[in-house]
Short mmCIF file of C-alpha atoms in Angstrom, two decimals:
data_model
loop_
_atom_site.label_atom_id
_atom_site.label_comp_id
_atom_site.label_asym_id
_atom_site.label_seq_id
_atom_site.Cartn_x
_atom_site.Cartn_y
_atom_site.Cartn_z
CA MET A 1 -4.45 15.94 234.84
CA GLN A 2 -1.24 15.50 232.85
CA LYS A 3 -2.85 17.08 229.74
CA ARG A 4 -3.98 20.08 231.78
CA THR A 5 -0.48 20.51 233.27
CA LEU A 6 1.12 20.26 229.83
CA ARG A 7 -1.37 22.76 228.39
CA THR A 8 -0.73 25.21 231.25
CA THR A 9 3.03 24.89 230.86
CA LEU A 10 2.78 25.47 227.12
CA CYS A 11 0.59 28.55 227.60
CA VAL A 12 3.05 30.04 230.11
CA ALA A 13 5.96 29.35 227.76
CA LEU A 14 4.19 30.96 224.81
CA ALA A 15 3.22 33.97 226.93
CA THR A 16 6.85 34.60 227.87
CA LEU A 17 8.12 34.41 224.28
CA PRO A 18 7.50 38.13 223.50
CA MET A 19 9.42 39.19 226.62
CA LEU A 20 12.31 36.83 225.83
CA ALA A 21 12.40 38.02 222.25
CA SER A 22 12.72 41.65 223.34
CA ALA A 23 15.23 40.90 226.12
CA GLN A 24 18.61 42.46 225.46
CA LEU A 25 22.12 41.41 226.44
CA THR A 26 24.89 43.94 225.93
CA ALA A 27 28.58 43.88 226.80
CA ASN A 28 31.12 46.63 227.24
CA VAL A 29 34.89 46.93 227.49
CA ALA A 30 37.07 49.97 228.16
CA LEU A 31 40.66 51.06 228.68
CA THR A 32 41.14 54.16 230.84
CA SER A 33 44.22 56.15 231.78
CA ASN A 34 43.08 56.38 235.42
CA TYR A 35 40.12 54.80 237.17
CA LYS A 36 38.61 57.23 239.66
CA PHE A 37 35.66 56.30 241.89
CA ARG A 38 33.82 59.21 243.46
CA GLY A 39 36.80 61.42 242.67
CA GLN A 40 39.44 59.11 244.15
CA ASP A 41 42.21 57.19 242.36
CA GLN A 42 41.66 53.44 242.55
CA ASP A 43 45.36 52.79 242.10
CA THR A 44 47.23 53.98 245.19
CA GLY A 45 50.41 52.12 244.35
CA ARG A 46 51.57 54.94 242.06
CA THR A 47 51.36 58.69 242.58
CA ARG A 48 51.61 59.64 238.92
CA ALA A 49 48.57 60.55 236.85
CA PHE A 50 48.84 57.70 234.33
CA LYS A 51 47.52 54.54 236.00
CA PRO A 52 45.83 52.52 233.24
CA ALA A 53 42.96 50.18 234.08
CA ILE A 54 41.07 47.63 231.99
CA GLN A 55 37.32 47.50 232.53
CA GLY A 56 34.29 45.66 231.22
CA GLY A 57 30.98 44.04 231.97
CA PHE A 58 27.56 42.81 230.89
CA ASP A 59 24.00 44.14 231.13
CA TYR A 60 20.80 42.17 230.66
CA ALA A 61 17.46 43.94 230.26
CA PHE A 62 14.28 41.88 230.66
CA GLY A 63 12.45 43.13 227.62
CA GLU A 64 10.20 46.12 228.17
CA SER A 65 9.45 45.16 231.78
CA GLY A 66 11.98 47.67 233.11
CA TRP A 67 13.92 45.09 235.12
CA TYR A 68 17.64 44.61 234.55
CA VAL A 69 20.75 42.96 236.02
CA GLY A 70 24.41 43.47 235.30
CA ASN A 71 28.05 42.99 236.17
CA TRP A 72 30.97 45.41 235.80
CA ASN A 73 34.65 44.86 236.57
CA SER A 74 37.83 46.89 236.75
CA SER A 75 41.45 46.40 237.66
CA VAL A 76 42.33 48.24 240.90
CA ASN A 77 45.33 48.62 243.17
CA TRP A 78 44.42 49.89 246.62
CA LEU A 79 43.93 46.70 248.61
CA SER A 80 46.43 44.10 249.79
CA GLY A 81 45.75 40.70 248.20
CA ASN A 82 43.30 42.07 245.63
CA SER A 83 43.62 43.51 242.14
CA ILE A 84 40.05 43.56 240.85
CA GLU A 85 36.72 45.17 241.61
CA SER A 86 33.65 43.19 240.55
CA ASP A 87 30.23 44.86 240.78
CA LEU A 88 26.91 43.04 240.73
CA TYR A 89 23.71 45.05 240.39
CA GLY A 90 20.05 44.84 239.53
CA GLY A 91 17.17 47.24 239.39
CA TYR A 92 14.03 48.58 237.82
CA LYS A 93 13.56 51.50 235.41
CA PHE A 94 10.28 53.28 234.79
CA THR A 95 8.81 56.65 233.83
CA ALA A 96 6.48 58.64 236.06
CA GLY A 97 5.59 62.33 236.14
CA GLY A 98 7.74 63.02 233.12
CA VAL A 99 10.85 61.75 234.96
CA ASN A 100 12.83 58.61 234.12
CA TRP A 101 13.40 56.71 237.37
CA ASP A 102 15.93 54.02 238.21
CA VAL A 103 16.00 52.14 241.54
CA GLY A 104 18.11 49.16 242.51
CA ALA A 105 20.91 47.59 244.54
CA LEU A 106 24.62 47.27 243.88
CA THR A 107 27.33 45.20 245.58
CA TYR A 108 31.02 46.01 245.17
CA ILE A 109 33.09 42.83 245.56
CA TYR A 110 36.86 42.69 246.10
CA PRO A 111 38.02 39.04 245.94
CA GLY A 112 40.68 38.40 248.56
CA ALA A 113 39.77 41.51 250.55
CA LYS A 114 36.23 40.93 251.79
CA GLY A 115 36.52 43.71 254.35
CA ALA A 116 36.12 46.19 251.51
CA ASN A 117 32.93 44.62 250.11
CA THR A 118 30.10 47.14 250.13
CA THR A 119 26.40 47.03 249.27
CA GLU A 120 24.28 50.06 248.45
CA LEU A 121 20.71 50.81 247.51
CA TYR A 122 20.29 53.55 244.92
CA GLY A 123 17.63 55.71 243.38
CA ALA A 124 17.97 58.08 240.43
CA GLY A 125 15.75 60.44 238.50
CA SER A 126 16.55 61.83 235.04
CA PHE A 127 14.91 64.84 233.46
CA GLY A 128 16.29 66.15 230.20
CA PRO A 129 20.10 66.31 230.43
CA LEU A 130 20.14 66.12 234.25
CA THR A 131 20.32 63.03 236.47
CA LEU A 132 20.20 63.14 240.27
CA LYS A 133 21.22 59.92 242.04
CA TYR A 134 21.50 58.95 245.69
CA SER A 135 23.29 55.81 246.96
CA HIS A 136 22.86 54.57 250.54
CA THR A 137 25.11 51.99 252.21
CA ILE A 138 23.32 49.05 253.81
CA SER A 139 26.32 46.76 254.39
CA LYS A 140 28.12 46.77 257.73
CA ASP A 141 31.15 48.47 256.25
CA TYR A 142 31.83 51.06 253.57
CA PHE A 143 34.87 50.05 251.49
CA GLY A 144 36.70 49.04 254.68
CA TRP A 145 36.66 52.53 256.19
CA ALA A 146 35.04 51.42 259.46
CA GLY A 147 37.17 48.29 259.93
CA GLU A 148 34.08 46.29 260.90
CA SER A 149 35.38 43.00 259.44
CA SER A 150 38.49 43.21 261.62
CA GLY A 151 36.40 43.63 264.77
CA SER A 152 36.68 47.37 265.25
CA GLY A 153 33.19 47.62 266.66
CA TYR A 154 32.38 50.44 264.24
CA LYS A 155 30.12 50.24 261.20
CA GLY A 156 29.97 52.10 257.90
CA ARG A 157 26.26 51.53 257.32
CA ASN A 158 24.18 54.61 256.40
CA THR A 159 27.00 56.37 254.59
CA GLY A 160 25.48 58.26 251.67
CA TYR A 161 26.53 59.56 248.27
CA LEU A 162 24.64 62.17 246.23
CA ASN A 163 25.54 62.88 242.60
CA LEU A 164 24.20 65.36 240.06
CA ALA A 165 25.22 64.64 236.46
CA PHE A 166 24.73 66.56 233.21
CA ALA A 167 25.02 65.12 229.69
CA GLN A 168 24.08 67.03 226.54
CA GLU A 169 25.00 66.59 222.90
CA VAL A 170 26.57 69.89 221.84
CA ALA A 171 27.57 68.88 218.29
CA PRO A 172 27.00 65.82 216.12
CA SER A 173 28.37 62.78 218.03
CA LEU A 174 29.94 65.07 220.67
CA THR A 175 28.48 65.06 224.20
CA LEU A 176 29.42 67.41 227.03
CA LYS A 177 29.46 65.70 230.43
CA ALA A 178 29.74 67.20 233.89
CA ALA A 179 29.08 65.91 237.40
CA VAL A 180 29.42 66.86 241.04
CA GLY A 181 29.07 64.47 243.96
CA TYR A 182 29.03 64.57 247.75
CA THR A 183 30.12 61.77 250.08
CA ARG A 184 28.76 61.87 253.64
CA PHE A 185 30.48 59.40 255.97
CA ASN A 186 28.47 58.06 258.89
CA GLY A 187 29.40 58.59 262.52
CA GLY A 188 30.98 55.15 262.92
CA ILE A 189 33.54 55.81 260.19
CA LYS A 190 34.31 59.27 261.56
CA ASP A 191 34.84 57.90 265.09
CA TYR A 192 36.98 54.99 263.87
CA THR A 193 39.27 57.11 261.72
CA ALA A 194 39.69 59.60 264.55
CA LEU A 195 41.32 56.83 266.62
CA THR A 196 44.34 56.55 264.34
CA SER A 197 44.73 60.01 262.80
CA SER A 198 42.02 62.61 262.40
CA LYS A 199 38.30 62.33 261.81
CA ILE A 200 37.58 61.71 258.13
CA PRO A 201 35.86 64.66 256.43
CA ASN A 202 32.92 64.55 254.06
CA TYR A 203 34.07 65.61 250.61
CA VAL A 204 32.98 66.77 247.15
CA ASP A 205 34.08 65.21 243.86
CA TYR A 206 33.74 66.62 240.35
CA ALA A 207 34.14 65.70 236.69
CA LEU A 208 34.06 67.63 233.42
CA GLY A 209 34.70 66.27 229.94
CA VAL A 210 33.47 65.41 226.48
CA SER A 211 32.68 62.11 224.80
CA TYR A 212 32.85 61.47 221.06
CA ASP A 213 30.78 58.68 219.52
CA PHE A 214 32.56 57.08 216.54
CA GLY A 215 29.62 54.77 215.83
CA SER A 216 29.43 50.98 216.08
CA GLY A 217 29.59 51.27 219.87
CA VAL A 218 33.02 52.93 219.97
CA ALA A 219 33.43 56.10 222.05
CA LEU A 220 36.32 58.23 223.31
CA TYR A 221 36.10 60.30 226.52
CA GLY A 222 38.48 63.01 227.60
CA GLY A 223 38.16 65.15 230.70
CA VAL A 224 39.25 65.96 234.24
CA GLN A 225 38.15 64.37 237.50
CA GLY A 226 39.07 64.96 241.11
CA ALA A 227 37.89 65.90 244.59
CA ASN A 228 38.51 68.38 247.39
CA LYS A 229 39.93 67.67 250.89
CA LYS A 230 43.33 66.81 249.42
CA ASP A 231 44.92 67.74 252.74
CA TYR A 232 43.30 64.64 254.25
CA PHE A 233 43.14 62.16 251.36
CA GLY A 234 46.36 63.16 249.62
CA PHE A 235 47.16 62.47 245.97
CA VAL A 236 44.17 60.13 245.42
CA ASN A 237 41.87 63.17 245.35
CA LYS A 238 44.11 65.13 242.99
CA THR A 239 42.56 66.45 239.78
CA ARG A 240 43.58 64.19 236.89
CA GLY A 241 43.28 64.40 233.16
CA ILE A 242 41.58 61.17 232.07
CA VAL A 243 41.16 59.52 228.66
CA THR A 244 38.92 56.48 228.19
CA LEU A 245 38.34 54.41 225.06
CA SER A 246 35.23 52.20 225.25
CA LYS A 247 33.35 49.72 223.09
CA THR A 248 29.77 48.53 223.57
CA LEU A 249 28.80 45.21 221.99
#
C-alpha cells in the first residue's frame, strides 16, 4: 500500500513538472505623474496636475494552462486613514472563435478604509488591436459610493464599467494607445448620493497616448486622460497630461 502511494505521488509530481517549468513569474514597477482610475484622479489632496504615484506588482501565469493570478499596488490619496491601493486578481485566458478571451475576478483593497473595498468580475475579448472589457461589481459597495459599510442601507452592487481600448504599433517600438470607458452606477448609489447633494451621473472617461519600448522591459508612456461630467465630479475628472515610466522584470 505504501509503495503504491509513493508511486502515485511520484507520477503526479513528474506529470506537473512540465507545467511548473513553463510557469512564469513577472514583476513590474512604475512611476507616473498622475494616477487616474476610470478617468478620475486618485489623489484628491491636490488640485494641480502633477500628483506623482509609485506603482508595482507581480503576475504569475500557470504555464500554458491559461490560468493566472496577480497583485498590483499604487499610492493613492483620496481616503482618510489610507494611502495605498492593493489589487488582487485571478483569471483564465483562452482563445475561441479567433478572439482572445480573458475572464476573472479582481478585488480592490484599501487598508485602513475597508468601506472602499470593491470586488468585480470581468470579461474581455481582444481581436486585433481592439479589446472590449466589461467589469461588474459583486461586492456590497462600489468604492464607498453607497456608504453600505457605514449602515446607509444602500448598496453599490451591480454597478458596471465598459471599456473599449485600442493599441497598435505605428512605428518601430512606438505604440499608439486609445481608450474610452463608461461607468454606470446602480440605483442604490444614485439614491444615496441624492440624499446629500444631487444624484450621481453616469460618466464617460477617455485616454489617448503613445508608448515607447526601450527594450529590456523599460517603456515610457505619454498621453492625456480624463472624463466628462466635470460639473459634478470637479477637478478629479479634469483632462490631464500624464507621463509614466515603467519597468517589467
